[in-house]
Structure formats: structure tokens, C-alpha cells
Amino acid sequence: MVMVSRFRGGQLTERVTGCDLLFRLLEEGDQKHWSFYMLGAEERVSEEAVKVIAQHYPGVIVKGRHHGYFQADEEQQIVEEICTAQPDFLIVALGAPHAEHWINKYRHQLNARVAIGVGGSLDIVAGKTKRAPAIWQKLNLEWLYRLLSQPSRWRRQLILPRFAVRALLFREPK
């Protein structure tokens, strides 16, 4: 995003990863007692992420959670659970672009103030996956670190160059 913005004369000065955003929201939510619903990751990882959040951010209210390995016929039940919970923030860790598509599909039913896709952030919160070292983050190469440490992600990461090319070639309608 930052690269494309710079190339097109935009003003984006820094990137904000889903993980960075989640940690900032949890820090602020700890002070303001914001509520969250966590959707995504494996069952065990989801449980552990909620435990870690409760330990490190005692002011945060986790109104619910559900793992990310659900079937299509379970989606309406999950949506109803989120709607009933009425969280300030719905954190969707289903991976890009699946999370964004899921949020868009159910946006009118979710009853959450804000819904955001955060990639694999719950894996990081739970300690299943380690974050890239700071130097990799600073150089905007966190994606490469993840690819090198998890080579099975190569197909999923093909979206990055496709996005960059499409964004660079995009022409606004007149």
C-alpha cells in the first residue's frame, strides 16, 4: 500500500499491519474497557489468544470468540452470536482477503461498531507464530520473513504482487 501510494503521488507515510493495529486497539481498549469478539485461527489458538489477552489487557472485555475453521452452514449461527454480543470491535483473523469478504458479506448483520481483518494476528497473540524481527518490519519485508519461515504460504502471498500491479494500473473513472 505504501509503495503504491508513493508511486502514485499519495501521502501514506507508514504501513500499519493488522497485528500492529490489534495490539494498539487492545492497549487502548484496556484503558477504555472496550469489548471485542475474536473470530479466526484454530480452536486451540483462539482459546489461548483470549487467555493471553485477559492476562495482558485486563480492562478489555472479550464478549466471545469462535475459531476460523467453520463450515458455510455454521456462518449464520456465528453471525447471530456476534450480533447478540454487540462488541465494540469484531476482530476477524481469517486471512486476507477471506476476512474482508466475510465482513463485507455480513456487515449489515454483525452489530459490531467496527469490524477489521487482522490476518494471522491471533496466532501471534497466542504465541503460535513469532513476529518478524524489528529490522524486517522496518524494511517492510515482514511478508518475506513469513514466507521464508512458512514456505507453504507462497500461494497465498501471490496476492501481494497481483494487488500491487492492479493498484498501479488502476485509473479512476472520470
mmCIF file of C-alpha atoms in Angstrom:
data_model
loop_
_atom_site.group_PDB
_atom_site.id
_atom_site.type_symbol
_atom_site.label_atom_id
_atom_site.label_comp_id
_atom_site.label_asym_id
_atom_site.label_seq_id
_atom_site.Cartn_x
_atom_site.Cartn_y
_atom_site.Cartn_z
ATOM 1 C CA MET A 1 0.000 0.000 0.000
ATOM 2 C CA VAL A 2 2.740 2.456 0.956
ATOM 3 C CA MET A 3 4.767 1.639 -2.165
ATOM 4 C CA VAL A 4 1.765 2.067 -4.458
ATOM 5 C CA SER A 5 0.769 5.277 -2.670
ATOM 6 C CA ARG A 6 4.237 6.762 -3.101
ATOM 7 C CA PHE A 7 4.398 5.735 -6.765
ATOM 8 C CA ARG A 8 1.014 7.358 -7.422
ATOM 9 C CA GLY A 9 1.944 10.547 -5.535
ATOM 10 C CA GLY A 10 -0.032 9.716 -2.394
ATOM 11 C CA GLN A 11 0.705 10.704 1.171
ATOM 12 C CA LEU A 12 0.816 7.394 3.056
ATOM 13 C CA THR A 13 3.814 7.647 5.357
ATOM 14 C CA GLU A 14 3.778 4.253 7.027
ATOM 15 C CA ARG A 15 2.138 0.898 6.921
ATOM 16 C CA VAL A 16 0.023 -0.403 9.764
ATOM 17 C CA THR A 17 -0.227 -4.165 9.904
ATOM 18 C CA GLY A 18 -3.256 -5.973 11.248
ATOM 19 C CA CYS A 19 -1.096 -7.152 14.115
ATOM 20 C CA ASP A 20 0.076 -3.624 14.993
ATOM 21 C CA LEU A 21 -3.489 -2.358 14.794
ATOM 22 C CA LEU A 22 -4.789 -5.160 17.015
ATOM 23 C CA PHE A 23 -2.177 -4.510 19.708
ATOM 24 C CA ARG A 24 -2.900 -0.763 19.624
ATOM 25 C CA LEU A 25 -6.627 -1.418 19.947
ATOM 26 C CA LEU A 26 -6.042 -3.802 22.859
ATOM 27 C CA GLU A 27 -3.839 -1.236 24.632
ATOM 28 C CA GLU A 28 -6.434 1.497 24.208
ATOM 29 C CA GLY A 29 -9.262 -0.921 24.964
ATOM 30 C CA ASP A 30 -7.544 -1.901 28.195
ATOM 31 C CA GLN A 31 -7.864 1.709 29.367
ATOM 32 C CA LYS A 32 -11.342 2.364 27.966
ATOM 33 C CA HIS A 33 -12.871 -1.086 28.646
ATOM 34 C CA TRP A 34 -13.716 -1.731 25.012
ATOM 35 C CA SER A 35 -15.328 -5.026 24.092
ATOM 36 C CA PHE A 36 -14.066 -7.452 21.464
ATOM 37 C CA TYR A 37 -15.221 -10.565 19.663
ATOM 38 C CA MET A 38 -12.436 -12.717 18.169
ATOM 39 C CA LEU A 39 -13.166 -14.748 15.048
ATOM 40 C CA GLY A 40 -10.467 -16.880 13.490
ATOM 41 C CA ALA A 41 -7.467 -19.159 13.989
ATOM 42 C CA GLU A 42 -7.551 -22.783 15.133
ATOM 43 C CA GLU A 43 -9.695 -23.647 18.165
ATOM 44 C CA ARG A 44 -6.709 -24.108 20.487
ATOM 45 C CA VAL A 45 -5.060 -20.913 19.212
ATOM 46 C CA SER A 46 -8.292 -18.942 19.596
ATOM 47 C CA GLU A 47 -8.646 -20.109 23.210
ATOM 48 C CA GLU A 48 -5.023 -19.267 24.001
ATOM 49 C CA ALA A 49 -5.251 -15.825 22.379
ATOM 50 C CA VAL A 50 -8.221 -14.949 24.593
ATOM 51 C CA LYS A 51 -6.307 -16.145 27.690
ATOM 52 C CA VAL A 52 -3.278 -14.037 26.755
ATOM 53 C CA ILE A 53 -5.479 -11.003 26.144
ATOM 54 C CA ALA A 54 -7.157 -11.451 29.550
ATOM 55 C CA GLN A 55 -3.715 -11.641 31.227
ATOM 56 C CA HIS A 56 -2.108 -8.685 29.462
ATOM 57 C CA TYR A 57 -5.163 -6.460 28.971
ATOM 58 C CA PRO A 58 -7.441 -6.985 31.990
ATOM 59 C CA GLY A 59 -9.579 -3.967 31.080
ATOM 60 C CA VAL A 60 -10.529 -5.500 27.732
ATOM 61 C CA ILE A 61 -13.874 -7.281 27.618
ATOM 62 C CA VAL A 62 -13.902 -10.336 25.344
ATOM 63 C CA LYS A 63 -17.573 -10.898 24.590
ATOM 64 C CA GLY A 64 -16.971 -14.029 22.578
ATOM 65 C CA ARG A 65 -14.803 -15.951 20.213
ATOM 66 C CA HIS A 66 -15.050 -18.586 17.530
ATOM 67 C CA HIS A 67 -12.364 -20.484 15.655
ATOM 68 C CA GLY A 68 -11.906 -19.819 11.960
ATOM 69 C CA TYR A 69 -12.380 -23.363 10.675
ATOM 70 C CA PHE A 70 -16.139 -23.319 10.341
ATOM 71 C CA GLN A 71 -18.345 -24.559 7.532
ATOM 72 C CA ALA A 72 -20.663 -22.376 5.452
ATOM 73 C CA ASP A 73 -23.721 -23.803 7.207
ATOM 74 C CA GLU A 74 -22.345 -22.559 10.571
ATOM 75 C CA GLU A 75 -21.904 -18.948 9.456
ATOM 76 C CA GLN A 76 -25.398 -17.695 10.312
ATOM 77 C CA GLN A 77 -25.098 -19.047 13.866
ATOM 78 C CA ILE A 78 -21.736 -17.254 14.247
ATOM 79 C CA VAL A 79 -23.219 -14.032 12.861
ATOM 80 C CA GLU A 80 -26.118 -14.273 15.330
ATOM 81 C CA GLU A 81 -23.676 -14.822 18.208
ATOM 82 C CA ILE A 82 -21.694 -11.735 17.196
ATOM 83 C CA CYS A 83 -24.885 -9.716 16.759
ATOM 84 C CA THR A 84 -26.072 -10.692 20.248
ATOM 85 C CA ALA A 85 -22.657 -9.921 21.778
ATOM 86 C CA GLN A 86 -22.642 -6.391 20.294
ATOM 87 C CA PRO A 87 -18.862 -5.940 20.559
ATOM 88 C CA ASP A 88 -17.165 -2.620 20.022
ATOM 89 C CA PHE A 89 -14.638 -4.445 17.799
ATOM 90 C CA LEU A 90 -15.023 -7.590 15.750
ATOM 91 C CA ILE A 91 -11.544 -8.965 15.102
ATOM 92 C CA VAL A 92 -11.566 -11.270 12.073
ATOM 93 C CA ALA A 93 -8.437 -13.395 11.657
ATOM 94 C CA LEU A 94 -9.395 -15.489 8.649
ATOM 95 C CA GLY A 95 -6.575 -14.279 6.413
ATOM 96 C CA ALA A 96 -6.743 -11.841 3.527
ATOM 97 C CA PRO A 97 -8.844 -11.462 1.512
ATOM 98 C CA HIS A 98 -11.201 -14.019 3.120
ATOM 99 C CA ALA A 99 -11.691 -11.904 6.268
ATOM 100 C CA GLU A 100 -12.580 -8.811 4.281
ATOM 101 C CA HIS A 101 -15.027 -10.725 2.088
ATOM 102 C CA TRP A 102 -16.634 -12.296 5.161
ATOM 103 C CA ILE A 103 -17.001 -8.922 6.892
ATOM 104 C CA ASN A 104 -18.498 -7.396 3.742
ATOM 105 C CA LYS A 105 -20.952 -10.270 3.306
ATOM 106 C CA TYR A 106 -22.345 -9.917 6.841
ATOM 107 C CA ARG A 107 -21.665 -6.236 7.606
ATOM 108 C CA HIS A 108 -25.331 -5.333 7.973
ATOM 109 C CA GLN A 109 -25.992 -8.148 10.454
ATOM 110 C CA LEU A 110 -22.938 -8.076 12.723
ATOM 111 C CA ASN A 111 -23.965 -5.355 15.198
ATOM 112 C CA ALA A 112 -20.321 -4.511 15.913
ATOM 113 C CA ARG A 113 -19.148 -0.911 15.921
ATOM 114 C CA VAL A 114 -16.009 -1.788 13.949
ATOM 115 C CA ALA A 115 -15.029 -4.979 12.107
ATOM 116 C CA ILE A 116 -11.463 -5.437 10.899
ATOM 117 C CA GLY A 117 -9.427 -8.172 9.259
ATOM 118 C CA VAL A 118 -6.137 -8.778 11.057
ATOM 119 C CA GLY A 119 -4.602 -11.652 9.112
ATOM 120 C CA GLY A 120 -2.847 -14.173 11.339
ATOM 121 C CA SER A 121 -2.638 -11.859 14.338
ATOM 122 C CA LEU A 122 -4.340 -14.241 16.747
ATOM 123 C CA ASP A 123 -1.586 -16.763 16.008
ATOM 124 C CA ILE A 124 0.924 -14.136 17.117
ATOM 125 C CA VAL A 125 -1.081 -13.146 20.209
ATOM 126 C CA ALA A 126 -1.324 -16.814 21.226
ATOM 127 C CA GLY A 127 2.397 -17.396 20.660
ATOM 128 C CA LYS A 128 1.901 -19.961 17.893
ATOM 129 C CA THR A 129 3.702 -17.769 15.346
ATOM 130 C CA LYS A 130 6.560 -15.411 16.016
ATOM 131 C CA ARG A 131 6.523 -11.906 14.626
ATOM 132 C CA ALA A 132 9.251 -10.932 12.178
ATOM 133 C CA PRO A 133 12.250 -9.238 13.800
ATOM 134 C CA ALA A 134 12.007 -5.441 14.017
ATOM 135 C CA ILE A 135 14.522 -4.877 11.186
ATOM 136 C CA TRP A 136 12.367 -6.941 8.782
ATOM 137 C CA GLN A 137 9.320 -4.945 9.866
ATOM 138 C CA LYS A 138 11.120 -1.629 9.433
ATOM 139 C CA LEU A 139 12.235 -2.595 5.924
ATOM 140 C CA ASN A 140 8.640 -3.578 5.033
ATOM 141 C CA LEU A 141 9.775 -7.155 4.492
ATOM 142 C CA GLU A 142 7.660 -8.865 7.120
ATOM 143 C CA TRP A 143 5.849 -10.690 4.309
ATOM 144 C CA LEU A 144 9.188 -12.120 3.102
ATOM 145 C CA TYR A 145 10.129 -13.234 6.610
ATOM 146 C CA ARG A 146 6.774 -15.016 6.920
ATOM 147 C CA LEU A 147 7.274 -16.626 3.509
ATOM 148 C CA LEU A 148 10.773 -17.853 4.410
ATOM 149 C CA SER A 149 9.651 -19.188 7.784
ATOM 150 C CA GLN A 150 6.432 -20.684 6.368
ATOM 151 C CA PRO A 151 7.117 -21.660 2.729
ATOM 152 C CA SER A 152 3.658 -23.227 2.448
ATOM 153 C CA ARG A 153 2.272 -19.642 2.325
ATOM 154 C CA TRP A 154 3.660 -18.965 -1.161
ATOM 155 C CA ARG A 155 0.327 -19.429 -2.945
ATOM 156 C CA ARG A 156 -1.479 -17.123 -0.530
ATOM 157 C CA GLN A 157 1.196 -14.480 -0.895
ATOM 158 C CA LEU A 158 0.783 -14.325 -4.657
ATOM 159 C CA ILE A 159 -1.980 -11.837 -3.918
ATOM 160 C CA LEU A 160 0.625 -9.210 -2.934
ATOM 161 C CA PRO A 161 2.239 -8.657 -6.348
ATOM 162 C CA ARG A 162 -1.162 -9.001 -8.066
ATOM 163 C CA PHE A 163 -2.556 -6.283 -5.806
ATOM 164 C CA ALA A 164 0.432 -4.001 -6.454
ATOM 165 C CA VAL A 165 0.119 -4.362 -10.238
ATOM 166 C CA ARG A 166 -3.666 -3.806 -10.209
ATOM 167 C CA ALA A 167 -3.320 -0.786 -7.919
ATOM 168 C CA LEU A 168 -0.574 0.714 -10.079
ATOM 169 C CA LEU A 169 -2.611 0.260 -13.256
ATOM 170 C CA PHE A 170 -5.920 1.448 -11.765
ATOM 171 C CA ARG A 171 -7.423 4.518 -13.419
ATOM 172 C CA GLU A 172 -10.068 6.494 -11.590
ATOM 173 C CA PRO A 173 -13.282 6.966 -13.548
ATOM 174 C CA LYS A 174 -13.740 10.473 -14.941
#
